[in-house]
Amino acid sequence: MAAAGEVPRGQRGGSGGGGPWGGGSGGGNGNPPDLEEILRRSQDRLKNLVPGGNIGGRGLALGILVLILIWLGSGIYFVRPNEVGLNVVFGRFAGKTGEGANWNWPYPIGRVIKPQVTNVITTEVGFRTVESVRTSRQTDVTEESLMLTGDENIVDIDFIVQWQIDPAVPENYVFNIQDPSGTVKAVAESAMREIIGRRNIQPVLTTDRGAIETEVRQLMQETLNGYNAGVQIRLVQLQKVDPPQQVIDAFRDVQAARADQERLRNEAQTYANRVVPESRGRAAQLVQSAEAFKEQTVAEARGQASRFNAVYEQYRNAPDVTRERLFLETMERVMGGTDKIILDNPVGGQGVVPYLPLDQLNAGRQVPAVRQQGGATR
């Protein structure tokens, strides 16, 4: 027995079934179904579900309104601090929302995608980290790590890239790229190969690591921005930069020799930095001494010239007096520093030899005084 208002099983579907609401006018002859008939059948089915079977048009409308409100209420969603809400309506991006409670058209009209924009993702290139229960180990991926330098040498490079979703345009990340991690890895490997291909192997192994990391990060960001990928590169860090394993010992010997060369160069530069300033100081001192001697000599010459001019003026005014004064000054200057003995008697006097070693006599006169001071006098 079929329940009241229920279409018998044998009359559903088929050419004479009249659609999912049972056979109705026009259901089997291609005419559109009668809307009143459909509403009547729906009301009959709702009566079977309601206890007592009594429900009117207002009750049906109220029930539909409640269902609509429940459906609309299911569009409320919450965005956490590390997320951004992307509203999609009929399959198209309709806007983004920030932290807190928000609303969007519920399914099937709309949906919400909430990417985590603060999470930093690490991509490994040239190696893979294999995690186990107690330890972790790294395995080389040589097809990614071996790169050709500008001087046609091969270098083995492992590096990591840390990136995140760009908070300004998370919709680009969600809708523009299908495999974000694979895209970032491919761009990183391509950028590193381009930067390494511009350099010789020696700077790559020694001094240019920081510059390489900066240039690779900038090139990656420019490339991803060109793709509108919505990805922000935070860090590029080299993990290993070595020659290939087959020639690494020879490269290490060369590296040690270059280190010795650099050490000796630094020592020589240190010596030069010490000796050159000292030599420059001595040279400056000699120059200053010569300048001082020149100034002194010129000043003395000018003083003598001025003195001569002054004496000449006096000589012109009183020649005799000036000659006498010059004679006396000259004799005083000459005789003032010599030993002198004055004899009262003439040279031919009694008891005086005309030729005497007067200097020795003068020195002999000083001996008794010295002896008298020592207590041995005669």
GROMACS .gro file of N, CA, C and O in nm, residues 14 43 53 152 159 175 217 221 295 308 310 330 347 351 365:
model
   60
   14GLY      N    1   1.010   0.702  -1.646
   14GLY     CA    2   0.956   0.652  -1.770
   14GLY      C    3   0.893   0.763  -1.850
   14GLY      O    4   0.891   0.878  -1.814
   43GLN      N    5   0.264   2.001  -0.082
   43GLN     CA    6   0.189   2.022   0.042
   43GLN      C    7   0.137   1.891   0.096
   43GLN      O    8   0.139   1.868   0.218
   53GLY      N    9  -0.122   1.589   1.027
   53GLY     CA   10  -0.144   1.617   0.886
   53GLY      C   11  -0.210   1.749   0.859
   53GLY      O   12  -0.262   1.769   0.750
  152GLU      N   13   8.325   2.760  -1.716
  152GLU     CA   14   8.306   2.622  -1.761
  152GLU      C   15   8.356   2.521  -1.659
  152GLU      O   16   8.413   2.418  -1.694
  159PHE      N   17   7.089   2.455  -0.157
  159PHE     CA   18   7.037   2.576  -0.093
  159PHE      C   19   6.889   2.557  -0.061
  159PHE      O   20   6.824   2.465  -0.110
  175PHE      N   21   4.448   3.127  -0.719
  175PHE     CA   22   4.381   3.108  -0.848
  175PHE      C   23   4.475   3.106  -0.968
  175PHE      O   24   4.435   3.063  -1.076
  217ARG      N   25   6.751   3.578  -0.479
  217ARG     CA   26   6.623   3.617  -0.420
  217ARG      C   27   6.554   3.724  -0.503
  217ARG      O   28   6.433   3.717  -0.529
  221GLN      N   29   6.199   3.677  -0.710
  221GLN     CA   30   6.084   3.762  -0.683
  221GLN      C   31   6.034   3.830  -0.811
  221GLN      O   32   5.913   3.838  -0.835
  295GLU      N   33  11.549   7.911   0.714
  295GLU     CA   34  11.497   8.033   0.775
  295GLU      C   35  11.598   8.095   0.870
  295GLU      O   36  11.616   8.218   0.874
  308PHE      N   37  12.581   9.550   0.931
  308PHE     CA   38  12.684   9.612   0.848
  308PHE      C   39  12.638   9.748   0.796
  308PHE      O   40  12.713   9.846   0.796
  310ALA      N   41  12.423   9.940   0.941
  310ALA     CA   42  12.422  10.035   1.053
  310ALA      C   43  12.565  10.087   1.084
  310ALA      O   44  12.588  10.206   1.109
  330THR      N   45  13.724   9.412   1.786
  330THR     CA   46  13.785   9.292   1.727
  330THR      C   47  13.890   9.235   1.820
  330THR      O   48  13.897   9.112   1.841
  347VAL      N   49  16.093   9.329   2.864
  347VAL     CA   50  16.134   9.195   2.824
  347VAL      C   51  16.282   9.173   2.853
  347VAL      O   52  16.323   9.064   2.893
  351GLY      N   53  16.626   8.858   3.517
  351GLY     CA   54  16.562   8.734   3.559
  351GLY      C   55  16.451   8.687   3.471
  351GLY      O   56  16.380   8.594   3.507
  365ARG      N   57  15.123   7.710   3.735
  365ARG     CA   58  15.082   7.789   3.850
  365ARG      C   59  14.954   7.736   3.912
  365ARG      O   60  14.927   7.760   4.027
   0.00000   0.00000   0.00000
